[in-house]
Coordinates of C-alpha atoms in Angstrom, one line a residue:
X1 CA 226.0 22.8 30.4
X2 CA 227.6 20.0 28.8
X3 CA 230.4 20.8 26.4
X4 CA 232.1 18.9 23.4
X5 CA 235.3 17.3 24.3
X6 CA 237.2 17.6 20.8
X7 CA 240.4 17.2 21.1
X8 CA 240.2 14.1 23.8
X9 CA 240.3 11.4 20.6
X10 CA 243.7 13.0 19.8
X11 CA 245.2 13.4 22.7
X12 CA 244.4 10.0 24.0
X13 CA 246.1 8.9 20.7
X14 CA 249.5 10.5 20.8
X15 CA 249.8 9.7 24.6
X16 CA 249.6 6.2 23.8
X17 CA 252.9 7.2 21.2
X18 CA 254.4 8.8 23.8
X19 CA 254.2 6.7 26.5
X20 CA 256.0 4.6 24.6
X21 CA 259.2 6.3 24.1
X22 CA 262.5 5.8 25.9
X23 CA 265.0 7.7 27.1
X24 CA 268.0 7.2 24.3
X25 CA 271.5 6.7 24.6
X26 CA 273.4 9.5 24.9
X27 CA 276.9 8.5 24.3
X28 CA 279.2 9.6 22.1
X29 CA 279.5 13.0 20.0
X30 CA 276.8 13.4 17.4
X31 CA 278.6 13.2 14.3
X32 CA 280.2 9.9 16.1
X33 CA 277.1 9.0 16.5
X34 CA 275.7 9.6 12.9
X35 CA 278.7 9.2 10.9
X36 CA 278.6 12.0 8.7
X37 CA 281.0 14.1 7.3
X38 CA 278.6 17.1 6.8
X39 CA 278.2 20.5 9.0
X40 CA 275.7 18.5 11.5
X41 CA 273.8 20.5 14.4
X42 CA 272.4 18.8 17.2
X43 CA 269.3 19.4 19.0
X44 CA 268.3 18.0 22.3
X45 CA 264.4 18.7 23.0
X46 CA 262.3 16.8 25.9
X47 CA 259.6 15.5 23.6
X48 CA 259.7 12.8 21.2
X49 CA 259.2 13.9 17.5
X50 CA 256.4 11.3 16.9
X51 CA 254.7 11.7 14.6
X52 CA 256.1 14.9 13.0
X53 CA 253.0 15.8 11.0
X54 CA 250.6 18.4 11.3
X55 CA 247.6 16.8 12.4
X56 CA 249.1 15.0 15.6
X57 CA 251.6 17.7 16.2
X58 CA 251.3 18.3 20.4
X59 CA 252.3 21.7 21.3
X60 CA 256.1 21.1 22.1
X61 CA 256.9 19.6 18.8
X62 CA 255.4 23.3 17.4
X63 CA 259.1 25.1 18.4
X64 CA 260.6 22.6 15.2
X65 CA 257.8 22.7 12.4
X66 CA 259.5 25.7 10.2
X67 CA 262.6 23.6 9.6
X68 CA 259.9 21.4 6.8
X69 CA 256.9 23.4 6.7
X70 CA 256.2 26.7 5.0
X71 CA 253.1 28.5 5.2
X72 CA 251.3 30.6 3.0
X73 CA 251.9 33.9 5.3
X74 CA 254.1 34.5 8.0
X75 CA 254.2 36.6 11.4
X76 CA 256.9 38.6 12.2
X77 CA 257.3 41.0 14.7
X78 CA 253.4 41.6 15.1
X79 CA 253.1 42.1 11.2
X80 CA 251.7 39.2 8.4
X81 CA 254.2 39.3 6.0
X82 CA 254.7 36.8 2.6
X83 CA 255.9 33.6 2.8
X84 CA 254.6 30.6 0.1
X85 CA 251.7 33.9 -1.2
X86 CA 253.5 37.0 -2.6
X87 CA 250.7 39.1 -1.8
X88 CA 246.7 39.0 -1.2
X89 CA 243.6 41.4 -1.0
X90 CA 241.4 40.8 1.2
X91 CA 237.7 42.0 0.5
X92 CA 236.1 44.9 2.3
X93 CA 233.3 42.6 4.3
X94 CA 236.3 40.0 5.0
X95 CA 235.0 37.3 2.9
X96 CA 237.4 36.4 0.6
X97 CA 241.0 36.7 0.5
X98 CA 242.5 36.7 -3.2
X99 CA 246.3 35.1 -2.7
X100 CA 249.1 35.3 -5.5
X101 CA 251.0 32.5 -4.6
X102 CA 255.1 31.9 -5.8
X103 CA 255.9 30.4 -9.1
X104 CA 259.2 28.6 -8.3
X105 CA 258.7 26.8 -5.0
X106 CA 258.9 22.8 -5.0
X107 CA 257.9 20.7 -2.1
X108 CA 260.4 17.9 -1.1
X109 CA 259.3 14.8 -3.0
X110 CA 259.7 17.3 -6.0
X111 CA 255.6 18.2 -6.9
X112 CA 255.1 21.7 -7.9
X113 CA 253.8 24.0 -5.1
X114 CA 250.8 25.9 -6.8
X115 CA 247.0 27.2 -6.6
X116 CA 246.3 23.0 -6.7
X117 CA 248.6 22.4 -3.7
X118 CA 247.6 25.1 -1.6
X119 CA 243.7 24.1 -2.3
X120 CA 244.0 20.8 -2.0
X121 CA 245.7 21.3 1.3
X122 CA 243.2 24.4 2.7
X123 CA 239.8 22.4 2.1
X124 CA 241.8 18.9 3.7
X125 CA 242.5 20.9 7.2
X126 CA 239.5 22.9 7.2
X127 CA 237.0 19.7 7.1
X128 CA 239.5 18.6 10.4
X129 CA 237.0 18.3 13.2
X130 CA 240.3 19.0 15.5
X131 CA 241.2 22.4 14.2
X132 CA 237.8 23.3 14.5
X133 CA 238.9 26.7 16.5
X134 CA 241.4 27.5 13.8
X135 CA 238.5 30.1 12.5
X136 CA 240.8 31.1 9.6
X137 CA 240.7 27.6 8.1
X138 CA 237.6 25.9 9.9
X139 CA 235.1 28.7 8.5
X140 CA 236.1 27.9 4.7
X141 CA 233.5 27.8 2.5
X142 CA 235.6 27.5 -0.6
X143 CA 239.1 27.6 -2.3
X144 CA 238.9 28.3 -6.0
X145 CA 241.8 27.7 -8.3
X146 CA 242.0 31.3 -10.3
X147 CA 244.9 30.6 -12.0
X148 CA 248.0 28.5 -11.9
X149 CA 249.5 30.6 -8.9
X150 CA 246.6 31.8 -7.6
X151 CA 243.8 31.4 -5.1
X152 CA 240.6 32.5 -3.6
X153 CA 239.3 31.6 -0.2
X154 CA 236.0 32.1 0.6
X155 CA 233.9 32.2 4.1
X156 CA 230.2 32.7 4.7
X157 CA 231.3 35.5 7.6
X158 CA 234.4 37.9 7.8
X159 CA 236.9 36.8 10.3
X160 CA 238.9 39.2 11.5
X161 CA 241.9 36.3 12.6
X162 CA 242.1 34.5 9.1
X163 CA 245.7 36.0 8.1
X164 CA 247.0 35.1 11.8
X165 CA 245.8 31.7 11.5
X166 CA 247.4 31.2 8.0
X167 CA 250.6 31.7 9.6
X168 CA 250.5 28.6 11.7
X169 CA 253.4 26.0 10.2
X170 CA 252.0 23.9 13.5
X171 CA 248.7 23.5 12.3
X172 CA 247.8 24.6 8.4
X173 CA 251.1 24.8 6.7
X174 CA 251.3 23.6 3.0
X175 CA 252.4 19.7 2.8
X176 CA 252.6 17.7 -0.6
X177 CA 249.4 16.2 -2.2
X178 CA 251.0 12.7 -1.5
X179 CA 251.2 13.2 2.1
X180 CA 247.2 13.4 2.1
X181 CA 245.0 10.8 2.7
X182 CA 241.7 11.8 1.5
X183 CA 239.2 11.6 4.8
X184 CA 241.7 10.5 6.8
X185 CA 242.4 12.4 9.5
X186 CA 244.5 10.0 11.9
X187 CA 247.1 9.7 10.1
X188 CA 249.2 11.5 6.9
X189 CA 251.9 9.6 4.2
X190 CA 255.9 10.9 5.2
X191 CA 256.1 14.4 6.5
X192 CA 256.9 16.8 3.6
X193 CA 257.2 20.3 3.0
X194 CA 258.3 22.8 1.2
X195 CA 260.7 24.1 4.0
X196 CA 264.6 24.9 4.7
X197 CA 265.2 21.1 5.7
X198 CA 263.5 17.9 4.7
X199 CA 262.4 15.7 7.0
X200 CA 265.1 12.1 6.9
X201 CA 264.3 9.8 9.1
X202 CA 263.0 9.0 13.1
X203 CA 264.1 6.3 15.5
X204 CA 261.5 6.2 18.1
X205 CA 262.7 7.2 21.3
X206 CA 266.1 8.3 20.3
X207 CA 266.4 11.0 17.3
X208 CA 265.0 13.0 14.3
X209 CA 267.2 13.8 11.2
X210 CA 266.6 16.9 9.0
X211 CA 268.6 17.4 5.6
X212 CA 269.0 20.7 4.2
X213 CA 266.5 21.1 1.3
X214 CA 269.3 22.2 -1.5
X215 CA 266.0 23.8 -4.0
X216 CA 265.0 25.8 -1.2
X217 CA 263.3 29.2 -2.6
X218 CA 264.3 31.5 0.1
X219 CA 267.2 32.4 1.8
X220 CA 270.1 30.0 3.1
X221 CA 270.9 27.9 5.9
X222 CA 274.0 27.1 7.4
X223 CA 274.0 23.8 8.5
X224 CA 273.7 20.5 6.2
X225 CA 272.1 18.3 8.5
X226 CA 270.0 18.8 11.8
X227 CA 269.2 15.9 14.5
X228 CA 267.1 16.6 16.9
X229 CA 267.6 14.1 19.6
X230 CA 264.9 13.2 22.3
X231 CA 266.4 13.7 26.2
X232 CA 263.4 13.4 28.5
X233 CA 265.2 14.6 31.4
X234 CA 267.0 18.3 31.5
X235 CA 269.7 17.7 33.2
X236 CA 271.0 14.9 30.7
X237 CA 270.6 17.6 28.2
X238 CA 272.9 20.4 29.6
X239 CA 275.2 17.2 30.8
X240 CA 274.7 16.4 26.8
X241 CA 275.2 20.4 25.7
X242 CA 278.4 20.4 28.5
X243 CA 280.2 17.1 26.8
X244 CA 279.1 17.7 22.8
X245 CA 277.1 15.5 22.5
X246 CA 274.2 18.1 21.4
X247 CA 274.5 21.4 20.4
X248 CA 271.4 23.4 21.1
X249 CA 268.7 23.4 23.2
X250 CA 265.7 25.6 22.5
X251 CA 262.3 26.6 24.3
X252 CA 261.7 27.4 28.0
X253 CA 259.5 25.0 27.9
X254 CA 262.9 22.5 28.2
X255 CA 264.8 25.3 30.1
X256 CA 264.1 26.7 33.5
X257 CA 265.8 30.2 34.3
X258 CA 268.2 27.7 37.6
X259 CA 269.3 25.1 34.4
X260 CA 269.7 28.4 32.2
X261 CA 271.9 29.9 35.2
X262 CA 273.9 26.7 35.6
X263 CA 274.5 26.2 31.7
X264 CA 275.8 29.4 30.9
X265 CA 278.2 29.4 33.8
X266 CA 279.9 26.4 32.2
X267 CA 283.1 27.0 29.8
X268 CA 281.8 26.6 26.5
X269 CA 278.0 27.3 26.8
X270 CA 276.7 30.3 25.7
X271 CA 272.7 31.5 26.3
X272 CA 270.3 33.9 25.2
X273 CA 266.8 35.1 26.7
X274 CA 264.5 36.5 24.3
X275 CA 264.3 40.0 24.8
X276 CA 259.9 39.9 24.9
X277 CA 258.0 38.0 26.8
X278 CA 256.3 35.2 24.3
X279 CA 253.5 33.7 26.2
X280 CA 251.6 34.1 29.7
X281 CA 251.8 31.6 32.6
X282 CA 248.5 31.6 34.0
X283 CA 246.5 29.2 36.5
X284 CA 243.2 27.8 36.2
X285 CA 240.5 27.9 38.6
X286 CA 237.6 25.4 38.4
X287 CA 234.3 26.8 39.2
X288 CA 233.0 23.9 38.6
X289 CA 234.0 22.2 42.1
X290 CA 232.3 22.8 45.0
X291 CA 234.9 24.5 46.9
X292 CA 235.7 27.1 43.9
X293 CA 232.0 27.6 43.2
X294 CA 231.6 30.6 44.9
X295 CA 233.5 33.5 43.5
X296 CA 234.6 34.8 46.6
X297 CA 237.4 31.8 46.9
X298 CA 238.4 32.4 43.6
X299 CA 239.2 35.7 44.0
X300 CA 240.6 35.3 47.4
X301 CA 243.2 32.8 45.8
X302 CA 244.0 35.7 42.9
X303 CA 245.0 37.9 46.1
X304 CA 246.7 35.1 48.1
X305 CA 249.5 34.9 45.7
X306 CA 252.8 36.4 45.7
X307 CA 253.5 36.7 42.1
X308 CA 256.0 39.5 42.7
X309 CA 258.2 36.8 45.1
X310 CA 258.0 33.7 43.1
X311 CA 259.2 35.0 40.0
X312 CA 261.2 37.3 41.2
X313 CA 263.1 34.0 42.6
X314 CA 262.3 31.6 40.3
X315 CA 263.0 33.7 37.2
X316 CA 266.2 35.8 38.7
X317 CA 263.9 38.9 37.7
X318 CA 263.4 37.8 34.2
X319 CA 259.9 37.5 33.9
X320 CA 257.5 40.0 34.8
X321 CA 254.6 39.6 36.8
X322 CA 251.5 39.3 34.5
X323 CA 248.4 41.3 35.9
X324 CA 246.2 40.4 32.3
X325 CA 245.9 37.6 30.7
X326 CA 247.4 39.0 27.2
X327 CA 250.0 41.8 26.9
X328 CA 248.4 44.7 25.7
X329 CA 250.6 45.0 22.7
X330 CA 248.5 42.1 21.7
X331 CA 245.6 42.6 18.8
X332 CA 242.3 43.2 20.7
X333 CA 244.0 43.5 24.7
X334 CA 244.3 46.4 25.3
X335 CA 241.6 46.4 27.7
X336 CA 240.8 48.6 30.8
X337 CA 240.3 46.3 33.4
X338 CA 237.7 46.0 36.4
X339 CA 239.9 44.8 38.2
X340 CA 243.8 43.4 38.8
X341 CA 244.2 40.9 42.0
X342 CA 247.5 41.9 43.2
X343 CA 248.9 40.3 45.9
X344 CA 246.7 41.1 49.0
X345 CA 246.8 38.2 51.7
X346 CA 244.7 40.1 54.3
X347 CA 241.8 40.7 51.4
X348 CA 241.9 36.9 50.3
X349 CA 241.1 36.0 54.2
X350 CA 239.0 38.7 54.7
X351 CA 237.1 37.5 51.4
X352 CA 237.4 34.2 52.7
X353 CA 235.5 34.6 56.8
X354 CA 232.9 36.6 54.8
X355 CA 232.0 33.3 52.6
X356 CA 232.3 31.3 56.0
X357 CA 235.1 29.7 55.6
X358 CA 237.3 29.9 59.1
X359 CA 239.7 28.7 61.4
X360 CA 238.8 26.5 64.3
X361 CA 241.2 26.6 67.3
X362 CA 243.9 23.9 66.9
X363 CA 243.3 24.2 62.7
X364 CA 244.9 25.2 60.0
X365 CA 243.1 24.7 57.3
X366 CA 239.2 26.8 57.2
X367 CA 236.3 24.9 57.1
X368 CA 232.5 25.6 56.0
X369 CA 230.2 23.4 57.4
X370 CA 232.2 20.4 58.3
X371 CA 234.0 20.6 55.0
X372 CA 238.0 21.7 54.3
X373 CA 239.0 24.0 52.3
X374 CA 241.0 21.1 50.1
X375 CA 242.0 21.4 46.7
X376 CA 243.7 19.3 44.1
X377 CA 246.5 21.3 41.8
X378 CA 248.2 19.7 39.2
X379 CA 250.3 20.5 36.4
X380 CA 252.2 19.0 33.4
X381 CA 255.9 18.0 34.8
X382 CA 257.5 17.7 32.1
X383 CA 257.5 21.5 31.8
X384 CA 260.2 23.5 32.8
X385 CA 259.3 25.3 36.2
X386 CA 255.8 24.1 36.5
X387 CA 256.8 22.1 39.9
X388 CA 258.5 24.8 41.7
X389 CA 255.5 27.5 40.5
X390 CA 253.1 25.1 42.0
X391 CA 254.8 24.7 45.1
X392 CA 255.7 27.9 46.0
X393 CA 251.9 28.9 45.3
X394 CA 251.0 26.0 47.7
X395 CA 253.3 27.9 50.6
X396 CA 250.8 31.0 49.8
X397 CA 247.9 29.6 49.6
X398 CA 248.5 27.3 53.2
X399 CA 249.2 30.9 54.6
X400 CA 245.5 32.1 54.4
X401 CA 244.2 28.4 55.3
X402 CA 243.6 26.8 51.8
X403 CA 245.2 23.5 51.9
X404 CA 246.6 22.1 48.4
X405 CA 247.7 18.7 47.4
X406 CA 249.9 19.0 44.2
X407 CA 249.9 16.1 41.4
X408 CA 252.5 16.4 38.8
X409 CA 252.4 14.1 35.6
X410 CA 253.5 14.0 32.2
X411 CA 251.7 16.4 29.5
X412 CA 249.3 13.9 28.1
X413 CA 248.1 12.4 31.1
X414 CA 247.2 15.7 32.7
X415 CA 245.6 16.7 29.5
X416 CA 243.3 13.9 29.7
X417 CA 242.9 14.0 33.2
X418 CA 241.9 17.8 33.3
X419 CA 239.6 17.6 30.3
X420 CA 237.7 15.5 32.5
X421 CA 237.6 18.0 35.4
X422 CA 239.6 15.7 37.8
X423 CA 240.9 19.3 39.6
X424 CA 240.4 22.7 41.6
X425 CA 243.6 24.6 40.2
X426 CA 245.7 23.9 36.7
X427 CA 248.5 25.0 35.2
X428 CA 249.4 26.6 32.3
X429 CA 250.0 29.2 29.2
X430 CA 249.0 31.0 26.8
X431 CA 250.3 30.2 23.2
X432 CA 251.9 33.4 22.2
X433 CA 251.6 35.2 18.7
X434 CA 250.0 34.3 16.1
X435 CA 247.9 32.4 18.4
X436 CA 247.2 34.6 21.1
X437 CA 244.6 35.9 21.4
X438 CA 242.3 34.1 18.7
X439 CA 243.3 30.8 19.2
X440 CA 243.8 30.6 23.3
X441 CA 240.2 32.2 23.2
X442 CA 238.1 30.4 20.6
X443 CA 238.8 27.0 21.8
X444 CA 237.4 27.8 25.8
X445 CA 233.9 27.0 23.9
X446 CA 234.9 22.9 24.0
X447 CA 238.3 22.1 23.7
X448 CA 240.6 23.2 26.6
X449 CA 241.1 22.5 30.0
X450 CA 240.1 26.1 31.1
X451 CA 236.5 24.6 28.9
X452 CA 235.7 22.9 32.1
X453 CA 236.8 25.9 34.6
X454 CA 234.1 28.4 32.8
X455 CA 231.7 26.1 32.0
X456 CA 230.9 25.8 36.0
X457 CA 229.8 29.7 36.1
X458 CA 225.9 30.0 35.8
X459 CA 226.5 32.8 32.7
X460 CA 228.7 30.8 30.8
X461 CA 226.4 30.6 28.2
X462 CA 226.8 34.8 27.4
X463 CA 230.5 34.3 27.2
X464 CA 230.9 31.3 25.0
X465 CA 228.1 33.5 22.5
X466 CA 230.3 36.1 23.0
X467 CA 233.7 33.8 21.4
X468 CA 230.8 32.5 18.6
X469 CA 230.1 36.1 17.7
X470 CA 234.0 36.6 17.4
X471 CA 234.8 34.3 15.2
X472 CA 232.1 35.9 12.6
X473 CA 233.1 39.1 11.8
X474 CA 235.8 41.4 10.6
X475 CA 234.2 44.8 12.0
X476 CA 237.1 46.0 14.2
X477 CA 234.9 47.7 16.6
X478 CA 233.0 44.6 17.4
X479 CA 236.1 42.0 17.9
X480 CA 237.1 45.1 20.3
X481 CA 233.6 45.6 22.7
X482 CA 233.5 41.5 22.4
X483 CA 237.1 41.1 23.9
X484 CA 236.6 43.9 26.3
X485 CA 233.4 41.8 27.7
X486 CA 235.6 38.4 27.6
X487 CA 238.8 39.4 29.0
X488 CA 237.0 41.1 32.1
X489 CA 234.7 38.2 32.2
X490 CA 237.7 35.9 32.8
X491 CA 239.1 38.0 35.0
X492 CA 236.0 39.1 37.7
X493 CA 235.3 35.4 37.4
X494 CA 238.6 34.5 38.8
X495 CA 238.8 31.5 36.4
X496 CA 242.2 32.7 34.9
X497 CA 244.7 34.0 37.1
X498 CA 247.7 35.9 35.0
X499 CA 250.8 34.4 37.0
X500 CA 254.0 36.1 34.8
X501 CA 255.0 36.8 30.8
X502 CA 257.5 34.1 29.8
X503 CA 260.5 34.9 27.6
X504 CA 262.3 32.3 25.4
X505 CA 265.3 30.6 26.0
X506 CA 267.6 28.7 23.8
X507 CA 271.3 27.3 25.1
X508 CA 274.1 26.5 22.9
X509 CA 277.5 25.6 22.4
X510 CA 279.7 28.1 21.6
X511 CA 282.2 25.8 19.9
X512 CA 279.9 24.9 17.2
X513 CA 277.5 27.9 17.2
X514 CA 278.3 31.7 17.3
X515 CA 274.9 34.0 17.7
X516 CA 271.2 33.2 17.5
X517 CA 268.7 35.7 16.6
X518 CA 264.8 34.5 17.6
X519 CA 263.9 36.4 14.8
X520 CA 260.5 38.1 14.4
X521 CA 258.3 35.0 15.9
X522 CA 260.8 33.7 19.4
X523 CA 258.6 31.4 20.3
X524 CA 259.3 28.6 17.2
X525 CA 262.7 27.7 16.5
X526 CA 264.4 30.2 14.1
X527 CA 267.0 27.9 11.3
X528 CA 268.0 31.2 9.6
X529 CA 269.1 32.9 13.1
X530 CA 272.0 30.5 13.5
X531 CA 275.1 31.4 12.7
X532 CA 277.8 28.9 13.2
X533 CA 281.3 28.7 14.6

């Protein structure tokens, strides 16, 4: 079955940005650096901030969006609460969602926020061919100016997601009118919001400067200014945190639990973990390759790992080892399973000779019919961990005779390369809440790498129905029986295999900062929750 590639056009675009960037100077205190007189707080973050609007937003710029964008609702703590709306009502068949929205809210270039705004900015994303699993916004029919603060969205079906996806200040959050270009979708006018900070200026390859947004409407932030500076490689960054020259890192994504470890056992670096896991670290199987086809392997690979070990190592006991691939504290996941693949090394080889692969004399490696058991993993390596998880799965997997050749590159190029089914095992996460489960889910019909992994199992078809049949209905009893067919389909299939729940991490100075509090959302980047020296 061949399946629509939609977010290839994108990603081959920003990679082309990124590729681009160089590593900047990192010499000399930050306010040295900027000359500025005002409280200034440094960020060092692996990815270039390029370009810093919503539509071209890759997922580690996400962590930094609420410092310009607001949304219309926010999540906190597993709850939709108000942000840019006051309140809403939300019909009984889930079809329209009436939104008061605030009266006193400005964006940066000094347009009034109201029912126009928000419209104008709903029906621009939702026509987005890229955010086409964004259900909440894709599936408008309709937003109808009911007054000068308030709104009415309308869908043909009831989704029972549409608040979670409103909440996204990555994807959908409100931006001026003048930032949008009417049918363009490549490219936006200057990044502006209605949020804490407005965006300054960029230097490619080297920094990003926020100012505090002085007509805010909500509450205050402490720090005038915020840079956020691009340092590709992490141990510049702590060397940068250790000497000044930043102030704050933030995301696991740019922290791995040894450079956590190291940093907070300097003088003057303080660290905090987030006290829930935020996302799932999962891996990939491709039942579309030859060697994966048959289910058997799969599984026997689930049971051939030692996820106890490896994190217990890698993570100095900090994460836990993930037997589903969504908590169940999750919307929808709490789902009795068929089964969990715990680590079993004597079923994976006994599930293994029974599929004929075995273990000539002299070998190492099984064969079937003249052919290894050979597979290509690879993973994005500019992700905290990713290398040393890959490796250590390798040492598990060459234990019950599966030989694996690991290819690390950076995000974008492993995108692109995966999208196109150029490998047997992947790695990767989940996106945490809002997103999860809705919006790790609904793009497996087209748009992820997993897309090509599921799309190799002869009843594909019933599964991707299954996410189409989701997305159209608010009955609460039918999201559940749908997600308690999908989640076990993943899992009997073996084409997702739960590694560990990831916390958060953020590292600071303690001379310039004094607490952070992740708030209700950990996994995005928190400007209220720090408190400075």
């Amino acid at each position: 079955m061949k399946r629509r590639i939609t977010f290839l056009s994108l990603i081959l675009s920003i990679s082309i940005i990124l590729a681009a960037c160089a590593q900047p100077d990192t010499e000399g205190k930050a306010s040295e650096a900027y000359g500025s007189d005002d409280r200034i707080l440094t960020i060092g973050v692996g990815v270039d901030l390029d370009p810093f609007i919503p539509i071209s937003q890759n997922e580690y710029i996400r962590s930094i969006c609420n410092l310009t964008y607001d949304t219309l609702v926010r999540y906190e703590n597993g709850e939709i609460r108000p942000c840019l709306a006051t309140s809403w009502e939300i019909s009984p068949d889930g079809k329209e969602i009436m939104m008061q929205l605030r009266d006193d809210v400005i964006f940066h270039d000094r347009t009034p926020f109201n029912a126009q705004a928000a419209a104008k900015c709903l029906l621009y994303y939702k026509d987005y061919e890229m955010f086409s699993w964004m259900k909440g916004v894709s599936s408008i029919q309709d937003v109808e100016i009911t007054g000068e603060y308030m709104i009415k969205i309308s869908y043909a079906e009831g989704y029972y997601a549409a608040l979670n996806d409103l909440t996204s200040s990555y994807k959908i959050p409100m931006v001026s009118e003048n930032m949008i270009i009417d049918g363009n979708y490549e490219t936006m006018n200057q990044a502006v919001g209605t949020g804490p900070y407005k965006f300054e200026s960029y230097v490619k390859g080297d920094h990003t400067t926020f100012l505090k947004n002085d007509d805010y409407w909500g509450e205050d932030v402490a720090f005038d200014q915020i840079i956020v500076r691009y340092i590709p490689e992490s141990g510049t960054r702590i060397k940068a945190l250790k000497t000044g020259e930043i102030d704050m890192v933030f995301s696991s994504d740019f922290i791995s639990y040894d450079e956590y470890r190291q940093a907070v056992s300097l003088e003057g670096i303080e660290g905090q973990l987030s006290a829930e896991p935020v996302k799932t670290r999962n891996m990939v199987v491709n039942a579309g390759s030859a060697v994966l086809s048959d289910v058997s392997v799969r599984q026997a690979i689930a049971c051939a790992i030692d996820k106890d070990t490896i994190f217990s190592s890698l993570t100095y006991g900090q994460e836990q080892t993930a037997d589903r691939l969504f908590t169940s504290n999750l919307p929808f996941c709490d789902v009795m399973l068929n089964h969990t693949w715990n680590y079993d090394p004597k079923r994976a080889i006994q599930l293994l000779e029974d599929a004929g692969w075995l273990i000539s004399d002299g070998n190492t490696v099984r064969e079937k019919e003249g052919v290894a058991l050979s597979l290509v993993f690879t993973y994005p390596n500019d992700v905290a961990l990713n290398q040393e998880i890959v490796s250590a799965i390798r040492t598990n997997l060459a234990a019950v005779g599966i030989e694996v050749e690991t290819i690390g590159t950076e995000f974008m190029t492993w995108y692109v390369d995966s999208m196109e089914g150029n490998y047997d095992l992947a790695i990767g996460t989940t996106y945490g809440p809002p997103y999860d489960p809705q919006n790790y889910i609904n793009p497996l019909m087209d748009s992820m790498v997993d897309t090509v992994a599921i799309s190799g199992l002869h009843d594909s078809g019933n599964f991707f129905d299954a996410i189409v049949k989701s997305t159209a209905t608010a009955d609460e009893e039918e999201v559940t029986r749908l997600y308690a067919y999908m989640l076990n389909y993943l899992n009997d299939n073996a084409v997702e295999i739960p590694l560990s729940y990831q916390k958060e991490a953020v590292i600071y100075n303690s001379d310039t900062i004094e607490n952070y509090d992740f708030g209700g959302m950990p996994n995005v980047l928190n400007p209220f929750g720090i408190t400075p020296k």
